[in-house]
Tab-separated table of C-alpha atoms in Angstrom:
chain	number	residue	atom	x	y	z
I	1	MET	CA	128.529	-66.888	61.967
I	2	GLY	CA	131.052	-69.562	63.405
I	3	CYS	CA	128.677	-72.645	62.369
I	4	HIS	CA	127.985	-74.646	59.149
I	5	LEU	CA	124.532	-75.117	58.102
I	6	TYR	CA	123.236	-77.886	56.241
I	7	LEU	CA	119.991	-78.657	54.888
I	8	LEU	CA	118.388	-82.173	55.518
I	9	SER	CA	115.263	-83.153	53.884
I	10	ILE	CA	113.643	-86.556	54.565
I	11	ASP	CA	111.431	-87.877	51.528
I	12	GLU	CA	108.746	-90.291	53.190
I	13	GLY	CA	107.388	-91.291	50.049
I	14	ILE	CA	104.121	-89.462	50.241
I	15	LYS	CA	102.602	-88.630	47.004
I	16	GLY	CA	100.817	-85.053	46.736
I	17	TYR	CA	102.658	-83.934	49.646
I	18	ARG	CA	106.529	-84.610	50.059
I	19	ASP	CA	107.125	-85.042	46.153
I	20	ASP	CA	106.001	-81.187	45.895
I	21	SER	CA	107.477	-79.897	49.360
I	22	LEU	CA	111.052	-81.426	47.931
I	23	GLU	CA	110.836	-79.044	45.178
I	24	THR	CA	110.479	-76.288	47.342
I	25	VAL	CA	113.234	-77.379	49.552
I	26	LYS	CA	115.454	-77.535	46.118
I	27	GLN	CA	114.382	-73.904	45.945
I	28	ASN	CA	115.478	-73.084	49.325
I	29	GLN	CA	118.935	-74.786	48.645
I	30	ILE	CA	119.520	-72.246	45.597
I	31	THR	CA	118.164	-68.999	47.417
I	32	TYR	CA	120.180	-69.553	50.678
I	33	ASP	CA	123.034	-71.332	48.950
I	34	LEU	CA	123.625	-74.179	51.361
I	35	ASP	CA	124.080	-77.822	50.723
I	36	LEU	CA	121.326	-80.192	50.470
I	37	LYS	CA	121.126	-83.855	51.490
I	38	ILE	CA	117.984	-85.986	50.772
I	39	LEU	CA	117.170	-89.173	52.301
I	40	SER	CA	114.359	-91.163	51.418
I	41	TYR	CA	112.624	-93.978	53.220
I	42	LYS	CA	112.415	-95.972	50.360
I	43	GLU	CA	116.375	-96.192	50.286
I	44	LEU	CA	116.746	-96.436	53.980
I	45	PHE	CA	114.251	-98.878	54.805
I	46	ASN	CA	112.919	-100.269	51.662
I	47	TRP	CA	109.579	-99.061	52.296
I	48	SER	CA	107.759	-95.561	51.314
I	49	MET	CA	105.179	-94.221	53.439
I	50	ASP	CA	102.583	-95.187	50.725
I	51	GLU	CA	103.615	-98.455	50.663
I	52	VAL	CA	103.663	-98.745	54.642
I	53	VAL	CA	99.688	-97.238	54.526
I	54	ALA	CA	98.935	-99.594	51.943
I	55	GLN	CA	100.038	-102.429	54.140
I	56	ILE	CA	98.869	-101.256	57.545
I	57	GLY	CA	95.929	-99.378	56.507
I	58	LEU	CA	94.808	-95.702	57.906
I	59	ASN	CA	95.712	-96.313	61.553
I	60	ASN	CA	99.164	-95.566	63.400
I	61	ASN	CA	100.444	-94.183	60.064
I	62	CYS	CA	102.296	-91.232	62.321
I	63	THR	CA	103.676	-93.800	64.352
I	64	TYR	CA	105.710	-95.663	61.701
I	65	CYS	CA	106.289	-92.252	60.023
I	66	GLY	CA	107.534	-90.610	63.096
I	67	VAL	CA	109.955	-93.408	64.295
I	68	PHE	CA	111.442	-93.750	60.865
I	69	ARG	CA	112.097	-90.136	60.554
I	70	ARG	CA	113.651	-90.090	63.659
I	71	GLN	CA	116.261	-92.690	62.393
I	72	ALA	CA	116.531	-91.105	59.053
I	73	LEU	CA	117.326	-87.772	60.471
I	74	ASP	CA	119.854	-89.498	62.806
I	75	ARG	CA	121.573	-91.425	59.831
I	76	GLY	CA	121.394	-88.353	57.600
I	77	ALA	CA	123.221	-86.443	60.100
I	78	ILE	CA	125.812	-88.954	60.778
I	79	GLN	CA	126.624	-88.828	56.883
I	80	LEU	CA	127.111	-85.250	56.818
I	81	GLY	CA	129.276	-85.292	59.940
I	82	VAL	CA	127.220	-82.604	61.997
I	83	ASP	CA	127.366	-81.994	65.648
I	84	LYS	CA	123.683	-80.732	66.131
I	85	ILE	CA	120.286	-81.480	64.473
I	86	ILE	CA	117.857	-78.524	64.266
I	87	THR	CA	114.070	-79.149	63.760
I	88	GLY	CA	111.642	-76.423	63.047
I	89	HIS	CA	109.047	-77.326	65.640
I	90	ASN	CA	107.265	-74.338	66.986
I	91	ALA	CA	105.236	-73.482	70.084
I	92	ASP	CA	102.226	-74.870	68.675
I	93	ASP	CA	103.725	-78.416	68.060
I	94	MET	CA	105.346	-78.364	71.381
I	95	ALA	CA	102.032	-77.335	73.110
I	96	GLU	CA	100.298	-80.172	70.870
I	97	THR	CA	102.847	-83.106	71.839
I	98	PHE	CA	102.445	-81.982	75.568
I	99	LEU	CA	98.846	-82.427	75.458
I	100	MET	CA	99.161	-85.832	73.463
I	101	ASN	CA	101.580	-87.229	75.797
I	102	LEU	CA	99.244	-86.134	78.562
I	103	LEU	CA	96.137	-87.606	77.049
I	104	ARG	CA	97.930	-90.921	76.646
I	105	GLY	CA	99.265	-90.986	79.618
I	106	ASP	CA	102.762	-91.329	78.365
I	107	ILE	CA	104.578	-90.389	81.780
I	108	PHE	CA	108.652	-91.409	80.279
I	109	ARG	CA	107.914	-88.912	77.716
I	110	LEU	CA	105.782	-85.852	79.400
I	111	PRO	CA	108.610	-84.066	81.267
I	112	LYS	CA	110.838	-83.961	78.057
I	113	SER	CA	107.762	-82.984	75.632
I	114	THR	CA	108.925	-79.553	75.636
I	115	ALA	CA	112.063	-79.715	76.036
I	116	ILE	CA	114.338	-77.148	73.830
I	117	ILE	CA	117.343	-79.470	73.768
I	118	THR	CA	117.361	-83.145	73.824
I	119	GLY	CA	119.609	-85.692	73.724
I	120	ASP	CA	122.631	-84.031	74.981
I	121	ASP	CA	122.878	-85.682	78.344
I	122	GLY	CA	125.492	-88.496	76.926
I	123	ASP	CA	123.457	-91.309	78.448
I	124	ASN	CA	125.892	-94.203	79.450
I	125	GLY	CA	128.486	-92.729	77.259
I	126	ILE	CA	126.497	-93.508	74.259
I	127	ALA	CA	127.398	-90.663	71.629
I	128	THR	CA	124.202	-89.358	70.536
I	129	LEU	CA	123.185	-86.147	68.183
I	130	PRO	CA	121.789	-83.714	70.418
I	131	ARG	CA	118.636	-82.132	68.824
I	132	CYS	CA	117.499	-78.916	69.259
I	133	LYS	CA	114.276	-76.613	68.606
I	134	PRO	CA	114.982	-73.103	68.358
I	135	PHE	CA	111.432	-72.036	67.450
I	136	LYS	CA	109.970	-73.624	70.571
I	137	TYR	CA	108.447	-70.061	71.678
I	138	THR	CA	107.590	-68.871	68.224
I	139	TYR	CA	103.957	-69.457	67.101
I	140	GLU	CA	103.225	-71.060	64.043
I	141	LYS	CA	100.910	-67.677	63.365
I	142	GLU	CA	104.329	-65.920	63.746
I	143	ILE	CA	105.992	-68.127	61.446
I	144	VAL	CA	103.473	-67.513	58.800
I	145	MET	CA	103.260	-64.065	59.042
I	146	TYR	CA	106.902	-63.653	58.636
I	147	ALA	CA	106.909	-65.861	55.784
I	148	HIS	CA	104.058	-63.705	54.166
I	149	TYR	CA	105.767	-60.299	54.661
I	150	LYS	CA	109.053	-61.595	53.674
I	151	LYS	CA	107.776	-63.233	50.844
I	152	LEU	CA	109.600	-66.811	51.364
I	153	ILE	CA	109.112	-69.603	49.485
I	154	TYR	CA	107.402	-72.325	51.379
I	155	PHE	CA	105.208	-75.447	50.653
I	156	SER	CA	102.325	-75.610	52.632
I	157	THR	CA	99.632	-78.371	52.599
I	158	GLU	CA	98.498	-80.904	55.293
I	159	CYS	CA	100.369	-84.414	54.955
I	160	THR	CA	97.575	-86.592	52.764
I	161	TYR	CA	97.159	-88.914	55.893
I	162	SER	CA	97.094	-86.336	58.751
I	163	PRO	CA	92.855	-86.005	58.778
I	164	ASN	CA	92.964	-89.387	60.696
I	165	ALA	CA	95.727	-88.477	62.999
I	166	PHE	CA	95.426	-88.085	66.523
I	167	ARG	CA	97.436	-84.777	66.440
I	168	GLY	CA	94.776	-83.179	64.501
I	169	HIS	CA	92.131	-83.452	67.486
I	170	VAL	CA	94.616	-81.851	70.055
I	171	ARG	CA	95.420	-79.185	67.106
I	172	GLU	CA	91.596	-78.501	66.886
I	173	LEU	CA	90.801	-78.622	70.627
I	174	ILE	CA	94.104	-76.146	71.147
I	175	LYS	CA	92.677	-73.905	68.454
I	176	ASN	CA	89.410	-73.865	69.875
I	177	LEU	CA	90.823	-72.996	73.644
I	178	GLU	CA	92.858	-70.523	71.865
I	179	ALA	CA	89.471	-68.522	71.195
I	180	ILE	CA	88.461	-68.283	74.725
I	181	ARG	CA	92.206	-68.217	76.223
I	182	PRO	CA	94.726	-66.600	73.921
I	183	SER	CA	97.855	-67.505	75.949
I	184	ALA	CA	96.574	-71.389	75.893
I	185	VAL	CA	99.790	-72.671	73.520
I	186	ILE	CA	102.126	-70.779	75.866
I	187	ASP	CA	100.333	-71.829	79.056
I	188	LEU	CA	100.743	-75.437	77.818
I	189	ILE	CA	104.558	-74.929	77.444
I	190	HIS	CA	104.963	-73.595	80.697
I	191	SER	CA	102.939	-76.139	82.323
I	192	CYS	CA	105.108	-78.742	80.878
I	193	GLU	CA	108.088	-77.043	81.648
I	194	GLN	CA	107.119	-76.995	85.809
I	195	LEU	CA	106.086	-80.475	85.625
I	196	ASP	CA	107.861	-82.574	88.412
I	197	ALA	CA	110.045	-85.342	87.081
I	198	PRO	CA	108.266	-88.893	87.306
I	199	ASN	CA	108.966	-91.083	90.544
I	200	GLN	CA	112.573	-91.887	90.345
I	201	ASN	CA	111.397	-95.610	91.509
I	202	GLN	CA	109.833	-96.319	88.411
I	203	LYS	CA	111.509	-98.246	85.782
I	204	ILE	CA	112.725	-95.594	83.225
I	205	PRO	CA	114.010	-97.361	79.961
I	206	GLN	CA	117.661	-97.666	79.634
I	207	LYS	CA	119.334	-96.385	76.820
I	208	GLN	CA	121.259	-98.866	74.913
I	209	LEU	CA	122.446	-99.737	71.199
I	210	CYS	CA	120.167	-101.532	68.945
I	211	GLN	CA	121.286	-104.906	68.137
I	212	LYS	CA	120.283	-104.955	64.792
I	213	CYS	CA	121.010	-101.618	63.406
I	214	ASN	CA	123.428	-100.195	66.073
I	215	LEU	CA	121.385	-96.975	66.939
I	216	LEU	CA	120.264	-95.591	70.033
I	217	SER	CA	117.507	-97.491	71.456
I	218	SER	CA	115.584	-97.968	74.796
I	219	ASN	CA	115.274	-101.581	74.098
I	220	LYS	CA	117.463	-104.627	72.639
I	221	ILE	CA	115.793	-103.805	69.145
I	222	CYS	CA	114.999	-100.310	68.481
I	223	LYS	CA	111.541	-99.219	67.624
I	224	ALA	CA	112.150	-98.691	63.799
I	225	CYS	CA	113.730	-102.006	63.327
I	226	THR	CA	110.912	-103.676	65.358
I	227	LEU	CA	108.082	-101.753	63.023
I	228	LEU	CA	110.435	-102.784	59.897
I	229	GLU	CA	110.247	-106.401	61.052
I	230	SER	CA	106.615	-106.409	61.212
I	231	LEU	CA	106.041	-104.839	57.728
I	232	ASN	CA	108.597	-107.021	56.346
I	233	GLN	CA	106.786	-110.335	57.739
I	234	GLY	CA	103.617	-108.950	56.191
I	235	ARG	CA	105.010	-108.275	52.911
I	236	ALA	CA	106.549	-111.543	52.938
I	237	LYS	CA	103.342	-113.298	53.639
I	238	GLN	CA	101.851	-111.551	50.634
I	239	ILE	CA	104.231	-112.761	48.186
I	240	LEU	CA	103.867	-116.306	49.596
I	241	GLN	CA	100.186	-115.722	49.046
I	242	ILE	CA	100.816	-114.561	45.528
I	243	GLN	CA	102.670	-117.756	44.792
I	244	GLU	CA	100.290	-120.164	45.912
B	1	MET	CA	81.693	-52.569	46.015
B	2	LYS	CA	84.671	-55.003	45.191
B	3	VAL	CA	86.719	-56.614	47.375
B	4	ILE	CA	89.917	-58.658	46.647
B	5	VAL	CA	90.318	-62.162	48.427
B	6	ASP	CA	93.476	-63.931	48.218
B	7	PHE	CA	94.349	-67.382	49.589
B	8	GLY	CA	97.534	-68.787	51.216
B	9	GLY	CA	98.580	-71.762	53.032
B	10	GLY	CA	96.879	-74.002	50.916
B	11	LEU	CA	93.259	-72.896	51.120
B	12	ASP	CA	93.002	-72.410	47.288
B	13	VAL	CA	92.172	-75.813	47.005
B	14	CYS	CA	88.864	-74.860	48.353
B	15	PHE	CA	88.176	-72.436	45.786
B	16	GLU	CA	88.896	-74.132	42.616
B	17	ASN	CA	92.855	-73.748	42.961
B	18	LYS	CA	92.516	-69.932	42.731
B	19	LYS	CA	95.001	-67.869	44.223
B	20	GLU	CA	92.972	-64.932	44.187
B	21	ILE	CA	89.327	-64.132	43.189
B	22	THR	CA	87.229	-60.680	43.440
B	23	LEU	CA	83.974	-60.469	45.159
B	24	GLU	CA	81.276	-58.044	44.240
B	25	PHE	CA	78.454	-56.845	46.806
B	26	GLU	CA	75.411	-55.003	46.153
B	27	GLU	CA	75.258	-53.308	49.575
B	28	GLN	CA	77.763	-50.136	50.130
B	29	GLN	CA	78.875	-51.159	53.706
B	30	ILE	CA	80.423	-54.511	54.183
B	31	LYS	CA	82.016	-56.182	57.117
B	32	MET	CA	84.348	-59.013	57.080
B	33	ALA	CA	81.511	-61.262	58.593
B	34	ASP	CA	79.837	-60.906	55.092
B	35	VAL	CA	82.928	-61.627	53.043
B	36	ILE	CA	83.241	-64.716	55.005
B	37	LEU	CA	79.672	-65.937	54.687
B	38	LYS	CA	79.867	-65.167	50.814
B	39	LEU	CA	83.402	-67.154	50.587
B	40	LYS	CA	81.334	-70.128	52.507
B	41	THR	CA	78.786	-70.265	49.592
B	42	ILE	CA	81.350	-70.604	46.811
B	43	CYS	CA	83.521	-72.919	48.704
B	44	ASN	CA	83.790	-76.250	47.348
B	45	PRO	CA	81.384	-78.375	49.446
B	46	LYS	CA	83.908	-81.243	49.702
B	47	LYS	CA	86.646	-78.825	51.329
B	48	LEU	CA	84.501	-76.899	53.172
B	49	ASP	CA	85.777	-78.110	56.724
B	50	PHE	CA	89.169	-76.549	55.936
B	51	PHE	CA	87.795	-73.284	55.669
B	52	TYR	CA	84.694	-73.217	57.581
B	53	THR	CA	83.133	-75.381	60.498
B	54	GLN	CA	80.953	-73.440	62.718
B	55	GLN	CA	82.655	-70.259	62.065
B	56	LEU	CA	86.029	-69.693	60.268
B	57	ARG	CA	88.283	-72.400	61.070
B	58	PRO	CA	90.488	-71.384	63.923
B	59	GLY	CA	93.921	-71.252	62.961
B	60	ILE	CA	93.052	-69.306	59.500
B	61	LEU	CA	95.224	-66.181	59.554
B	62	VAL	CA	93.059	-63.155	58.084
B	63	LEU	CA	94.791	-59.804	56.856
B	64	ILE	CA	92.819	-56.846	55.845
B	65	ASN	CA	95.126	-54.842	53.192
B	66	ASP	CA	98.088	-56.823	54.851
B	67	ALA	CA	97.299	-56.063	58.343
B	68	ASP	CA	96.514	-58.539	60.880
B	69	TRP	CA	92.609	-58.490	61.338
B	70	GLU	CA	92.815	-58.581	65.010
B	71	LEU	CA	94.270	-54.781	64.951
B	72	GLU	CA	90.668	-54.184	63.700
B	73	ASP	CA	87.494	-55.629	64.585
B	74	LYS	CA	87.685	-59.002	63.204
B	75	GLU	CA	84.496	-59.900	61.758
B	76	GLU	CA	83.141	-56.559	62.368
B	77	ALA	CA	85.606	-54.742	60.604
B	78	GLN	CA	84.130	-52.289	57.701
B	79	LEU	CA	85.700	-52.984	54.249
B	80	GLN	CA	86.257	-49.988	51.715
B	81	HIS	CA	85.726	-50.556	47.900
B	82	ASN	CA	89.006	-52.495	46.730
B	83	ASP	CA	90.218	-53.466	49.855
B	84	ARG	CA	92.613	-56.716	49.855
B	85	VAL	CA	91.628	-59.370	52.219
B	86	SER	CA	93.965	-62.314	52.550
B	87	PHE	CA	93.138	-65.638	54.093
B	88	ILE	CA	96.264	-67.906	54.888
B	89	SER	CA	95.882	-71.237	56.581
B	90	THR	CA	98.645	-71.926	59.103
B	91	LEU	CA	97.406	-75.728	59.697
B	92	HIS	CA	99.792	-77.888	57.751
B	93	GLY	CA	102.479	-80.218	57.982
B	94	GLY	CA	102.269	-83.655	59.403
């Protein structure tokens, strides 16, 4: 085929969700005869998601998880020495992301919400690993049907913390929209693709390297390090309180 | 009349973790809507939201004898004795 594939799996440390799905990934490794690398939040950041949620409560969990996962994927990919990261984001995911960014007024993220390749523009000469989403136009339903008929092994349950997540509401909205407008998902993606780029006079965050971890960042300290700092401060406070 | 129902995509948690059950009906003519209503009554009340809100939860795939029910009449599709109906949730992930 001309390219070498690796499986990279990130263990966020969510009991009842990730621990079960990792067993499936190990099965996939055998079935497809691919190298598998598993990295965990615990070993990378010294925080599992269950520990994060215990600390911060049930709000904003996805924010922490998403930011950490991004960095975990980057670090795993660097360790594997690969050229590109491929993720399984499907059409439903893209439509949800676009709608979420719209509802949050996230003008910087909006135009790229449904980009099929991101990170390949070599910002400021800083090398980043491009990410691509080959299933961008594939409906989740198609994927589930394919897996069903081909009898593929996969693990399917919702993340334990997802009922509270913002994405869940958007997903529900889109599913209900589909009932009256079956093309809702692809329409949302097309709308995003035709969006005008934001006003060039607006201050777009400059890409730079994080001063702490040296990975790509929009600020002096990247989001992952910022979140980690606040988590560790919270933990330190608790330890001091126990000691008192 | 008997109908075999199987659950995929994690829906078994709504039905005592059973991946497959058999439903018995007294009537000779059954529609998909009847099957869904019957399932609603035996679904674990704590997990009902995964399966049914004001209707079958959008995002749940339904197959009749392994064919997409949208190729038939969906809820109005007539079933025969020993038909297999599959409910597969496509709603998962983070």
